[in-house]
Amino acid sequence: MNLLQDAFDAVKSSMPIGVTGTVRAVIGLSIEVAELPLSIGSTCAIETSASGVHTAEVIGFRDGRTIVMSLTGLEGIATGDRVRSLSSRPRVFCSDALLGRVVDGLGRPMDGLSDLPPGAARRLDAKPLAAMSRMNIRDPIVTGIRAVDALHTCGRGQRMGIFAGPGVGKSTLISTIAKETSADVSVIALVGERGREVQEFIDNALGRLGMARTVVVVATGDEPPLMKVRATKVACTIAEYFRDSGRHVMLVVDSITRLAQAQRQIGLAAREPPATKGFPPSVFAMLPEVLERAGQSTTGSITGFYTVLVEGEDFDEPIPDAVKGITDGHLLLSRTLAARGHYPAVDVLKSISRVRDDVMPAAHVAMARRVLELWAVYASIEELISIGAYVKGQDARRDLAVLAQPKIEAFLKQSKGERTNGQIAQQQLAELCATIDALAASMTPRKAR
């Protein structure tokens, strides 16, 4: 039924009558075209004599002219070049043949393998699930990260932000989630990545086992900003295809910050006024449109993990602050922990999963809260301990936190090759709490004497 609906929609948005225009000016990243009556989001082809055909997209209008931005660069574009319409609604072909493949922001293979067969043509600008058609999040989903699965358990259909500065283990974390997740399919969007890191991520981080059930969508940092936005939407569309086919999908977008920066370039090229620290309003309108495309439907689910590159370690910057307000929780990676060789560098005290209490039994939630409470107590006196000013025997809870600290820290650490799942994480959490109980019991006789 979905395939039939996609076909009808493709026919409705097709353009049986060709529309043509002429390039009049190139200003920065934008191209002004005369006599091109197309709607926002339409794709068109710029036919040049110097560099062939460029694909472009309509981003706005000004002074009776249509403003377009190229998806393939500006080289060779000159005044007088012919511009012709392609489609009023950009689409990507989706099928199970995408599994194990690497595609670009136009859905074209970039892994050197065979061409992809035609599949369902799905619109990139599809609307998120309606509020009343979303299912409640009641089932946990495994990430393969013990600190997350035990203390900040995530649920199917949840949206989680991963906030981190550069070089604190963000890529390793998302590769672990993609490989070890209990979801049926992983869709990873690498937006604005360095070119050399793409192959390294696929070969070293994902590996053959991880790629078998993964689709990777890539737009490297040297590509036009419009391609980065398009790659994110392609990843969301592919994830929705697998969701509608009855599967549970893990969607990872790395990173939302580079996506926002690309949209800022697009907005400023269209002469949109900057609103908040240089970001135009279209950036903050785009973020919920992208993040809300995750969720749980009656057929399947999309669980979204969105990395946010925090520049200058300021987690109150406009983009991190906006993402925190939209998502259902966040994982904060600490540079201090990373510098101490603590992997994963998840600061469990500053992280939160807003659906943990809904997806886990009350006993598990109680154990998680107890461990987090003791870890918070220890954090409050860590400076006193480091300078030798802490005095034992004045507060039993603090004494217990000091005794339990090595056990909790060992629990929170996880070697890169260590595999775990939800059941193992729950069992290890129960063992940790039993150890804490034993430590608490050993303190009583000493206090009585």
Tab-separated table of C-alpha atoms in Angstrom:
chain	number	residue	atom	x	y	z
A	1	MET	CA	0.000	0.000	0.000
A	2	ASN	CA	2.846	2.413	0.839
A	3	LEU	CA	4.465	1.741	-2.548
A	4	LEU	CA	1.204	2.643	-4.300
A	5	GLN	CA	0.860	5.848	-2.278
A	6	ASP	CA	4.467	6.787	-3.115
A	7	ALA	CA	3.732	6.240	-6.829
A	8	PHE	CA	0.604	8.434	-6.734
A	9	ASP	CA	2.512	11.135	-4.879
A	10	ALA	CA	5.336	11.015	-7.437
A	11	VAL	CA	2.844	11.524	-10.263
A	12	LYS	CA	1.181	14.452	-8.483
A	13	SER	CA	4.483	16.277	-7.945
A	14	SER	CA	5.897	15.588	-11.412
A	15	MET	CA	6.325	18.470	-13.848
A	16	PRO	CA	4.923	17.480	-17.262
A	17	ILE	CA	5.610	20.925	-18.700
A	18	GLY	CA	9.244	22.014	-18.734
A	19	VAL	CA	10.081	25.346	-17.125
A	20	THR	CA	13.245	27.162	-18.144
A	21	GLY	CA	15.083	30.276	-17.028
A	22	THR	CA	18.396	32.086	-17.484
A	23	VAL	CA	21.263	32.740	-15.051
A	24	ARG	CA	21.545	36.470	-14.424
A	25	ALA	CA	23.974	36.690	-11.500
A	26	VAL	CA	26.074	34.651	-9.076
A	27	ILE	CA	26.481	36.269	-5.674
A	28	GLY	CA	28.449	34.267	-3.116
A	29	LEU	CA	26.826	30.842	-2.947
A	30	SER	CA	23.527	31.926	-4.520
A	31	ILE	CA	22.546	32.046	-8.177
A	32	GLU	CA	19.896	34.474	-9.442
A	33	VAL	CA	17.774	33.124	-12.301
A	34	ALA	CA	15.300	35.100	-14.364
A	35	GLU	CA	11.964	33.739	-15.617
A	36	LEU	CA	12.014	30.532	-13.558
A	37	PRO	CA	8.613	30.211	-11.802
A	38	LEU	CA	9.379	27.283	-9.495
A	39	SER	CA	8.442	26.720	-5.872
A	40	ILE	CA	10.783	26.534	-2.877
A	41	GLY	CA	12.523	23.157	-2.742
A	42	SER	CA	12.212	22.431	-6.458
A	43	THR	CA	15.268	20.994	-8.169
A	44	CYS	CA	16.608	22.228	-11.483
A	45	ALA	CA	19.527	21.713	-13.837
A	46	ILE	CA	21.978	24.454	-14.843
A	47	GLU	CA	23.395	23.715	-18.287
A	48	THR	CA	26.866	25.196	-18.691
A	49	SER	CA	29.262	25.094	-21.615
A	50	ALA	CA	32.337	24.887	-19.384
A	51	SER	CA	31.521	22.221	-16.788
A	52	GLY	CA	28.461	20.305	-17.935
A	53	VAL	CA	25.213	20.175	-15.980
A	54	HIS	CA	24.888	21.300	-12.340
A	55	THR	CA	21.983	20.234	-10.141
A	56	ALA	CA	20.533	23.044	-8.020
A	57	GLU	CA	17.649	23.747	-5.680
A	58	VAL	CA	15.371	26.748	-5.286
A	59	ILE	CA	15.951	28.471	-1.922
A	60	GLY	CA	14.139	31.797	-2.305
A	61	PHE	CA	13.064	34.776	-4.409
A	62	ARG	CA	14.270	38.357	-4.690
A	63	ASP	CA	13.380	41.279	-6.957
A	64	GLY	CA	11.410	39.112	-9.360
A	65	ARG	CA	14.198	36.561	-9.693
A	66	THR	CA	14.447	33.004	-8.393
A	67	ILE	CA	17.377	32.279	-6.082
A	68	VAL	CA	18.878	28.822	-6.463
A	69	MET	CA	21.873	27.126	-4.868
A	70	SER	CA	23.967	24.487	-6.562
A	71	LEU	CA	24.288	20.994	-5.107
A	72	THR	CA	27.444	20.338	-7.092
A	73	GLY	CA	29.490	23.553	-6.920
A	74	LEU	CA	29.661	26.804	-8.870
A	75	GLU	CA	32.534	26.061	-11.225
A	76	GLY	CA	31.777	26.932	-14.834
A	77	ILE	CA	28.456	28.708	-14.226
A	78	ALA	CA	28.160	31.905	-16.260
A	79	THR	CA	25.598	34.571	-17.017
A	80	GLY	CA	23.174	33.427	-19.701
A	81	ASP	CA	23.360	29.720	-18.870
A	82	ARG	CA	20.063	27.901	-19.320
A	83	VAL	CA	18.266	26.568	-16.242
A	84	ARG	CA	15.534	23.943	-16.613
A	85	SER	CA	13.202	22.366	-14.074
A	86	LEU	CA	13.641	18.774	-12.871
A	87	SER	CA	11.214	18.125	-10.030
A	88	SER	CA	8.969	20.059	-7.698
A	89	ARG	CA	9.664	17.641	-4.825
A	90	PRO	CA	13.089	16.008	-4.350
A	91	ARG	CA	12.978	12.245	-3.762
A	92	VAL	CA	15.208	9.278	-3.021
A	93	PHE	CA	14.708	5.659	-4.074
A	94	CYS	CA	14.484	3.339	-1.054
A	95	SER	CA	14.746	-0.448	-0.905
A	96	ASP	CA	16.392	-3.182	1.143
A	97	ALA	CA	19.270	-3.061	-1.340
A	98	LEU	CA	20.497	0.016	0.561
A	99	LEU	CA	21.649	-2.164	3.476
A	100	GLY	CA	25.434	-2.327	3.577
A	101	ARG	CA	25.803	0.564	1.130
A	102	VAL	CA	27.255	4.066	1.249
A	103	VAL	CA	25.358	6.790	-0.637
A	104	ASP	CA	25.684	10.536	-1.074
A	105	GLY	CA	23.194	13.313	-0.466
A	106	LEU	CA	21.411	12.503	-3.727
A	107	GLY	CA	21.058	8.813	-2.882
A	108	ARG	CA	23.745	7.787	-5.391
A	109	PRO	CA	26.209	4.982	-4.495
A	110	MET	CA	29.697	6.200	-3.585
A	111	ASP	CA	31.219	2.893	-2.464
A	112	GLY	CA	32.241	1.716	-5.935
A	113	LEU	CA	29.811	-1.189	-5.884
A	114	SER	CA	26.963	-1.937	-8.285
A	115	ASP	CA	24.196	0.535	-9.026
A	116	LEU	CA	21.202	0.468	-6.726
A	117	PRO	CA	17.983	-0.951	-8.180
A	118	PRO	CA	14.915	1.301	-8.379
A	119	GLY	CA	12.768	1.202	-5.290
A	120	ALA	CA	10.060	3.248	-3.620
A	121	ALA	CA	10.421	6.930	-4.541
A	122	ARG	CA	9.980	8.761	-1.241
A	123	ARG	CA	9.854	12.510	-0.708
A	124	LEU	CA	12.652	14.108	1.298
A	125	ASP	CA	10.320	16.700	2.803
A	126	ALA	CA	7.873	14.193	4.299
A	127	LYS	CA	6.045	15.406	7.371
A	128	PRO	CA	6.886	13.892	10.776
A	129	LEU	CA	4.427	11.561	12.448
A	130	ALA	CA	1.320	13.365	13.673
A	131	ALA	CA	1.194	13.822	17.432
A	132	MET	CA	-1.866	11.624	17.930
A	133	SER	CA	-0.526	8.830	15.709
A	134	ARG	CA	2.617	8.334	17.770
A	135	MET	CA	2.792	5.340	20.079
A	136	ASN	CA	3.924	5.738	23.671
A	137	ILE	CA	7.555	4.751	24.295
A	138	ARG	CA	7.404	1.690	26.531
A	139	ASP	CA	10.112	-0.677	25.227
A	140	PRO	CA	13.839	-0.259	25.925
A	141	ILE	CA	16.421	-0.284	23.164
A	142	VAL	CA	19.991	-1.491	23.672
A	143	THR	CA	22.881	0.818	22.778
A	144	GLY	CA	25.741	-1.472	23.798
A	145	ILE	CA	27.040	1.208	26.212
A	146	ARG	CA	26.757	-0.142	29.771
A	147	ALA	CA	26.619	3.279	31.426
A	148	VAL	CA	23.707	4.224	29.165
A	149	ASP	CA	21.787	0.931	29.181
A	150	ALA	CA	21.994	0.669	32.969
A	151	LEU	CA	21.681	4.254	34.222
A	152	HIS	CA	20.063	6.218	31.386
A	153	THR	CA	18.118	3.546	29.528
A	154	CYS	CA	16.758	4.627	26.145
A	155	GLY	CA	13.469	3.572	24.567
A	156	ARG	CA	12.356	2.722	21.067
A	157	GLY	CA	11.327	5.894	19.304
A	158	GLN	CA	13.290	8.192	21.610
A	159	ARG	CA	15.430	11.116	20.438
A	160	MET	CA	18.744	11.547	22.239
A	161	GLY	CA	21.339	14.258	21.813
A	162	ILE	CA	25.032	13.419	22.199
A	163	PHE	CA	26.877	16.577	23.229
A	164	ALA	CA	30.656	16.596	22.951
A	165	GLY	CA	33.650	18.724	22.132
A	166	PRO	CA	36.141	17.532	19.503
A	167	GLY	CA	38.330	14.573	20.400
A	168	VAL	CA	36.399	13.077	23.325
A	169	GLY	CA	35.296	9.790	21.748
A	170	LYS	CA	32.108	10.806	19.961
A	171	SER	CA	32.790	8.735	16.826
A	172	THR	CA	33.702	5.658	18.863
A	173	LEU	CA	30.511	6.029	20.872
A	174	ILE	CA	28.205	6.241	17.863
A	175	SER	CA	29.973	3.348	16.142
A	176	THR	CA	29.376	1.199	19.231
A	177	ILE	CA	25.719	2.179	19.242
A	178	ALA	CA	25.394	1.366	15.525
A	179	LYS	CA	27.056	-2.055	15.918
A	180	GLU	CA	25.582	-3.201	19.225
A	181	THR	CA	22.073	-1.756	19.079
A	182	SER	CA	19.103	-4.091	19.334
A	183	ALA	CA	17.437	-2.206	16.456
A	184	ASP	CA	16.905	-4.064	13.178
A	185	VAL	CA	18.561	-1.435	10.973
A	186	SER	CA	21.012	1.422	11.507
A	187	VAL	CA	21.033	4.521	9.303
A	188	ILE	CA	24.023	6.819	9.815
A	189	ALA	CA	24.334	10.309	8.333
A	190	LEU	CA	27.889	11.660	8.311
A	191	VAL	CA	27.319	15.361	7.737
A	192	GLY	CA	30.328	17.603	7.203
A	193	GLU	CA	32.876	14.908	8.100
A	194	ARG	CA	36.497	15.103	6.998
A	195	GLY	CA	37.004	13.077	3.851
A	196	ARG	CA	39.666	10.795	5.337
A	197	GLU	CA	37.499	9.949	8.353
A	198	VAL	CA	34.631	8.496	6.327
A	199	GLN	CA	36.531	5.408	5.156
A	200	GLU	CA	38.159	5.025	8.586
A	201	PHE	CA	34.773	5.119	10.271
A	202	ILE	CA	33.308	2.510	7.938
A	203	ASP	CA	36.294	0.137	8.051
A	204	ASN	CA	37.483	0.520	11.646
A	205	ALA	CA	34.478	1.715	13.624
A	206	LEU	CA	31.668	-0.174	11.901
A	207	GLY	CA	33.482	-3.067	10.276
A	208	ARG	CA	31.871	-5.767	8.164
A	209	LEU	CA	29.527	-6.847	10.977
A	210	GLY	CA	28.228	-3.329	11.572
A	211	MET	CA	27.842	-2.489	7.873
A	212	ALA	CA	25.731	-5.573	7.152
A	213	ARG	CA	22.625	-3.928	8.587
A	214	THR	CA	23.618	-0.288	8.116
A	215	VAL	CA	23.042	2.408	5.531
A	216	VAL	CA	25.600	5.235	5.542
A	217	VAL	CA	24.747	8.612	3.984
A	218	VAL	CA	27.746	10.903	3.487
A	219	ALA	CA	28.233	14.600	2.780
A	220	THR	CA	31.836	15.581	3.457
A	221	GLY	CA	32.955	18.957	4.710
A	222	ASP	CA	34.086	20.153	1.275
A	223	GLU	CA	30.665	19.693	-0.306
A	224	PRO	CA	28.162	22.561	-0.782
A	225	PRO	CA	25.983	23.352	2.261
A	226	LEU	CA	22.842	22.327	0.402
A	227	MET	CA	24.256	18.820	-0.040
A	228	LYS	CA	24.787	18.516	3.716
A	229	VAL	CA	21.175	19.416	4.410
A	230	ARG	CA	20.062	17.063	1.634
A	231	ALA	CA	22.131	14.189	3.104
A	232	THR	CA	20.426	14.588	6.473
A	233	LYS	CA	16.983	14.513	4.884
A	234	VAL	CA	17.950	11.483	2.768
A	235	ALA	CA	18.996	9.623	5.932
A	236	CYS	CA	15.706	10.496	7.649
A	237	THR	CA	13.746	9.378	4.569
A	238	ILE	CA	15.573	6.047	4.363
A	239	ALA	CA	14.958	5.477	8.078
A	240	GLU	CA	11.240	6.168	7.545
A	241	TYR	CA	11.166	3.625	4.715
A	242	PHE	CA	12.494	0.872	6.982
A	243	ARG	CA	10.171	1.997	9.793
A	244	ASP	CA	7.134	1.784	7.532
A	245	SER	CA	8.197	-1.720	6.487
A	246	GLY	CA	7.777	-2.836	10.122
A	247	ARG	CA	11.334	-2.552	11.423
A	248	HIS	CA	12.959	-0.792	14.337
A	249	VAL	CA	15.567	1.689	13.113
A	250	MET	CA	18.491	3.380	14.843
A	251	LEU	CA	19.109	6.752	13.161
A	252	VAL	CA	22.410	8.512	13.908
A	253	VAL	CA	23.133	12.008	12.585
A	254	ASP	CA	26.702	13.234	13.030
A	255	SER	CA	26.507	16.114	13.459
A	256	ILE	CA	23.580	18.456	13.988
A	257	THR	CA	26.011	21.325	14.514
A	258	ARG	CA	27.424	21.013	10.994
A	259	LEU	CA	23.877	20.684	9.656
A	260	ALA	CA	22.943	23.952	11.379
A	261	GLN	CA	26.056	25.643	10.025
A	262	ALA	CA	25.139	24.506	6.511
A	263	GLN	CA	21.602	25.856	6.889
A	264	ARG	CA	23.069	29.119	8.174
A	265	GLN	CA	25.104	29.431	4.967
A	266	ILE	CA	21.971	28.761	2.919
A	267	GLY	CA	19.920	31.282	4.869
A	268	LEU	CA	22.550	34.005	4.651
A	269	ALA	CA	23.006	33.344	0.919
A	270	ALA	CA	19.268	33.967	0.527
A	271	ARG	CA	19.783	37.207	2.504
A	272	GLU	CA	17.907	35.968	5.514
A	273	PRO	CA	18.680	38.204	8.539
A	274	PRO	CA	20.775	36.571	11.292
A	275	ALA	CA	18.820	36.230	14.531
A	276	THR	CA	20.782	34.471	17.284
A	277	LYS	CA	24.592	34.679	17.229
A	278	GLY	CA	24.647	34.648	13.451
A	279	PHE	CA	22.069	31.876	12.994
A	280	PRO	CA	19.010	32.920	10.924
A	281	PRO	CA	15.484	31.832	11.918
A	282	SER	CA	15.414	29.054	9.297
A	283	VAL	CA	17.983	27.101	11.329
A	284	PHE	CA	15.736	26.941	14.372
A	285	ALA	CA	12.750	26.109	12.168
A	286	MET	CA	14.690	23.255	10.533
A	287	LEU	CA	15.895	21.581	13.767
A	288	PRO	CA	12.476	20.378	14.987
A	289	GLU	CA	11.533	19.341	11.447
A	290	VAL	CA	14.547	16.999	11.365
A	291	LEU	CA	14.452	15.794	14.976
A	292	GLU	CA	10.703	15.149	15.006
A	293	ARG	CA	11.017	12.653	12.162
A	294	ALA	CA	12.099	10.061	14.727
A	295	GLY	CA	9.434	8.333	16.800
A	296	GLN	CA	7.378	5.186	17.173
A	297	SER	CA	4.481	4.396	14.863
A	298	THR	CA	2.054	1.501	14.732
A	299	THR	CA	4.330	-0.343	12.293
A	300	GLY	CA	7.863	0.357	13.492
A	301	SER	CA	10.078	2.922	15.152
A	302	ILE	CA	12.982	5.316	14.592
A	303	THR	CA	15.244	5.937	17.568
A	304	GLY	CA	17.361	9.006	16.901
A	305	PHE	CA	20.835	9.791	18.225
A	306	TYR	CA	22.043	13.235	17.179
A	307	THR	CA	25.568	14.417	17.909
A	308	VAL	CA	26.110	18.064	18.723
A	309	LEU	CA	29.658	19.360	18.394
A	310	VAL	CA	30.081	21.831	21.247
A	311	GLU	CA	32.642	24.469	20.356
A	312	GLY	CA	34.595	25.941	23.243
A	313	GLU	CA	32.909	23.506	25.665
A	314	ASP	CA	29.974	25.933	25.923
A	315	PHE	CA	26.860	23.760	26.208
A	316	ASP	CA	24.611	26.828	26.334
A	317	GLU	CA	25.365	27.911	22.765
A	318	PRO	CA	22.253	28.404	20.565
A	319	ILE	CA	22.398	25.042	18.755
A	320	PRO	CA	23.108	22.807	21.807
A	321	ASP	CA	20.483	24.709	23.787
A	322	ALA	CA	17.864	24.320	21.034
A	323	VAL	CA	18.566	20.585	20.616
A	324	LYS	CA	18.295	19.972	24.365
A	325	GLY	CA	14.849	21.543	24.304
A	326	ILE	CA	13.619	19.300	21.472
A	327	THR	CA	15.091	15.887	22.300
A	328	ASP	CA	13.946	13.380	24.925
A	329	GLY	CA	17.259	13.369	26.747
A	330	HIS	CA	20.958	13.866	26.196
A	331	LEU	CA	24.334	12.248	26.779
A	332	LEU	CA	27.118	14.652	27.655
A	333	LEU	CA	30.693	13.568	26.940
A	334	SER	CA	33.263	15.057	29.308
A	335	ARG	CA	36.723	16.124	28.209
A	336	THR	CA	37.945	15.664	31.789
A	337	LEU	CA	36.903	12.006	31.753
A	338	ALA	CA	38.395	11.503	28.286
A	339	ALA	CA	41.719	12.984	29.441
A	340	ARG	CA	41.810	10.406	32.250
A	341	GLY	CA	41.339	7.554	29.779
A	342	HIS	CA	37.788	6.971	30.958
A	343	TYR	CA	35.844	5.435	28.076
A	344	PRO	CA	33.084	6.029	27.313
A	345	ALA	CA	33.489	9.585	28.559
A	346	VAL	CA	29.784	9.886	29.421
A	347	ASP	CA	29.189	12.275	32.318
A	348	VAL	CA	26.331	10.315	33.862
A	349	LEU	CA	25.488	13.116	36.305
A	350	LYS	CA	24.894	15.650	33.540
A	351	SER	CA	23.167	13.182	31.219
A	352	ILE	CA	19.511	12.208	31.299
A	353	SER	CA	17.005	9.941	29.565
A	354	ARG	CA	13.498	11.279	29.983
A	355	VAL	CA	11.884	7.923	29.184
A	356	ARG	CA	13.999	5.696	31.464
A	357	ASP	CA	11.294	5.381	34.115
A	358	ASP	CA	8.750	4.376	31.440
A	359	VAL	CA	10.781	1.603	29.825
A	360	MET	CA	12.409	-0.092	32.834
A	361	PRO	CA	11.011	-1.884	35.934
A	362	ALA	CA	10.790	0.117	39.136
A	363	ALA	CA	13.491	-2.033	40.773
A	364	HIS	CA	15.963	-1.228	38.005
A	365	VAL	CA	15.170	2.513	38.212
A	366	ALA	CA	15.736	2.424	41.987
A	367	MET	CA	19.164	0.813	41.542
A	368	ALA	CA	20.139	3.358	38.875
A	369	ARG	CA	19.107	6.247	41.109
A	370	ARG	CA	21.100	4.846	44.023
A	371	VAL	CA	24.284	4.541	41.984
A	372	LEU	CA	23.860	8.028	40.526
A	373	GLU	CA	23.228	9.461	44.008
A	374	LEU	CA	26.424	7.941	45.427
A	375	TRP	CA	28.394	9.086	42.377
A	376	ALA	CA	27.032	12.625	42.888
A	377	VAL	CA	27.998	12.551	46.570
A	378	TYR	CA	31.535	11.522	45.679
A	379	ALA	CA	31.753	14.246	43.001
A	380	SER	CA	30.783	16.844	45.628
A	381	ILE	CA	33.738	15.898	47.863
A	382	GLU	CA	36.291	14.885	45.232
A	383	GLU	CA	38.165	18.167	45.534
A	384	LEU	CA	38.395	17.780	49.315
A	385	ILE	CA	39.787	14.276	48.863
A	386	SER	CA	42.363	15.417	46.291
A	387	ILE	CA	43.829	18.031	48.682
A	388	GLY	CA	43.653	15.743	51.713
A	389	ALA	CA	40.992	17.795	53.513
A	390	TYR	CA	38.328	15.091	53.703
A	391	VAL	CA	37.751	13.663	57.203
A	392	LYS	CA	36.179	10.227	57.529
A	393	GLY	CA	33.500	9.408	60.071
A	394	GLN	CA	31.540	12.667	59.906
A	395	ASP	CA	28.965	11.583	57.317
A	396	ALA	CA	28.122	7.920	56.728
A	397	ARG	CA	26.785	8.604	53.229
A	398	ARG	CA	29.992	10.337	52.189
A	399	ASP	CA	32.064	7.520	53.661
A	400	LEU	CA	30.047	4.989	51.676
A	401	ALA	CA	30.488	7.050	48.493
A	402	VAL	CA	34.263	7.029	48.989
A	403	LEU	CA	34.317	3.267	49.518
A	404	ALA	CA	32.048	2.643	46.518
A	405	GLN	CA	33.845	5.029	44.146
A	406	PRO	CA	36.315	2.480	42.659
A	407	LYS	CA	33.491	-0.011	42.089
A	408	ILE	CA	31.226	2.559	40.409
A	409	GLU	CA	34.043	3.912	38.244
A	410	ALA	CA	34.928	0.384	37.101
A	411	PHE	CA	31.269	-0.151	36.236
A	412	LEU	CA	31.086	3.055	34.194
A	413	LYS	CA	34.218	2.207	32.212
A	414	GLN	CA	33.997	-0.078	29.219
A	415	SER	CA	36.823	-1.156	26.948
A	416	LYS	CA	36.304	-0.576	23.233
A	417	GLY	CA	36.174	-4.287	22.494
A	418	GLU	CA	33.875	-5.178	25.377
A	419	ARG	CA	30.442	-6.225	24.214
A	420	THR	CA	27.352	-5.921	26.350
A	421	ASN	CA	23.577	-5.856	26.043
A	422	GLY	CA	20.597	-4.773	28.113
A	423	GLN	CA	20.359	-7.983	30.130
A	424	ILE	CA	24.070	-8.010	30.944
A	425	ALA	CA	23.961	-4.328	31.909
A	426	GLN	CA	21.027	-4.956	34.278
A	427	GLN	CA	22.803	-7.920	35.845
A	428	GLN	CA	26.015	-5.943	36.339
A	429	LEU	CA	24.036	-3.069	37.859
A	430	ALA	CA	22.420	-5.486	40.338
A	431	GLU	CA	25.855	-6.895	41.227
A	432	LEU	CA	27.189	-3.378	41.771
A	433	CYS	CA	24.300	-2.533	44.114
A	434	ALA	CA	24.883	-5.797	46.015
A	435	THR	CA	28.538	-4.797	46.453
A	436	ILE	CA	27.481	-1.371	47.719
A	437	ASP	CA	25.133	-3.062	50.210
A	438	ALA	CA	28.040	-5.170	51.451
A	439	LEU	CA	30.210	-2.071	51.853
A	440	ALA	CA	27.434	-0.314	53.770
A	441	ALA	CA	27.033	-3.332	56.060
A	442	SER	CA	30.795	-3.456	56.737
A	443	MET	CA	30.686	0.138	57.986
A	444	THR	CA	28.139	-0.541	60.758
A	445	PRO	CA	30.302	-2.544	63.224
A	446	ARG	CA	33.126	-0.012	63.005
A	447	LYS	CA	30.699	2.802	63.815
A	448	ALA	CA	29.199	0.844	66.723
A	449	ARG	CA	32.580	0.423	68.397
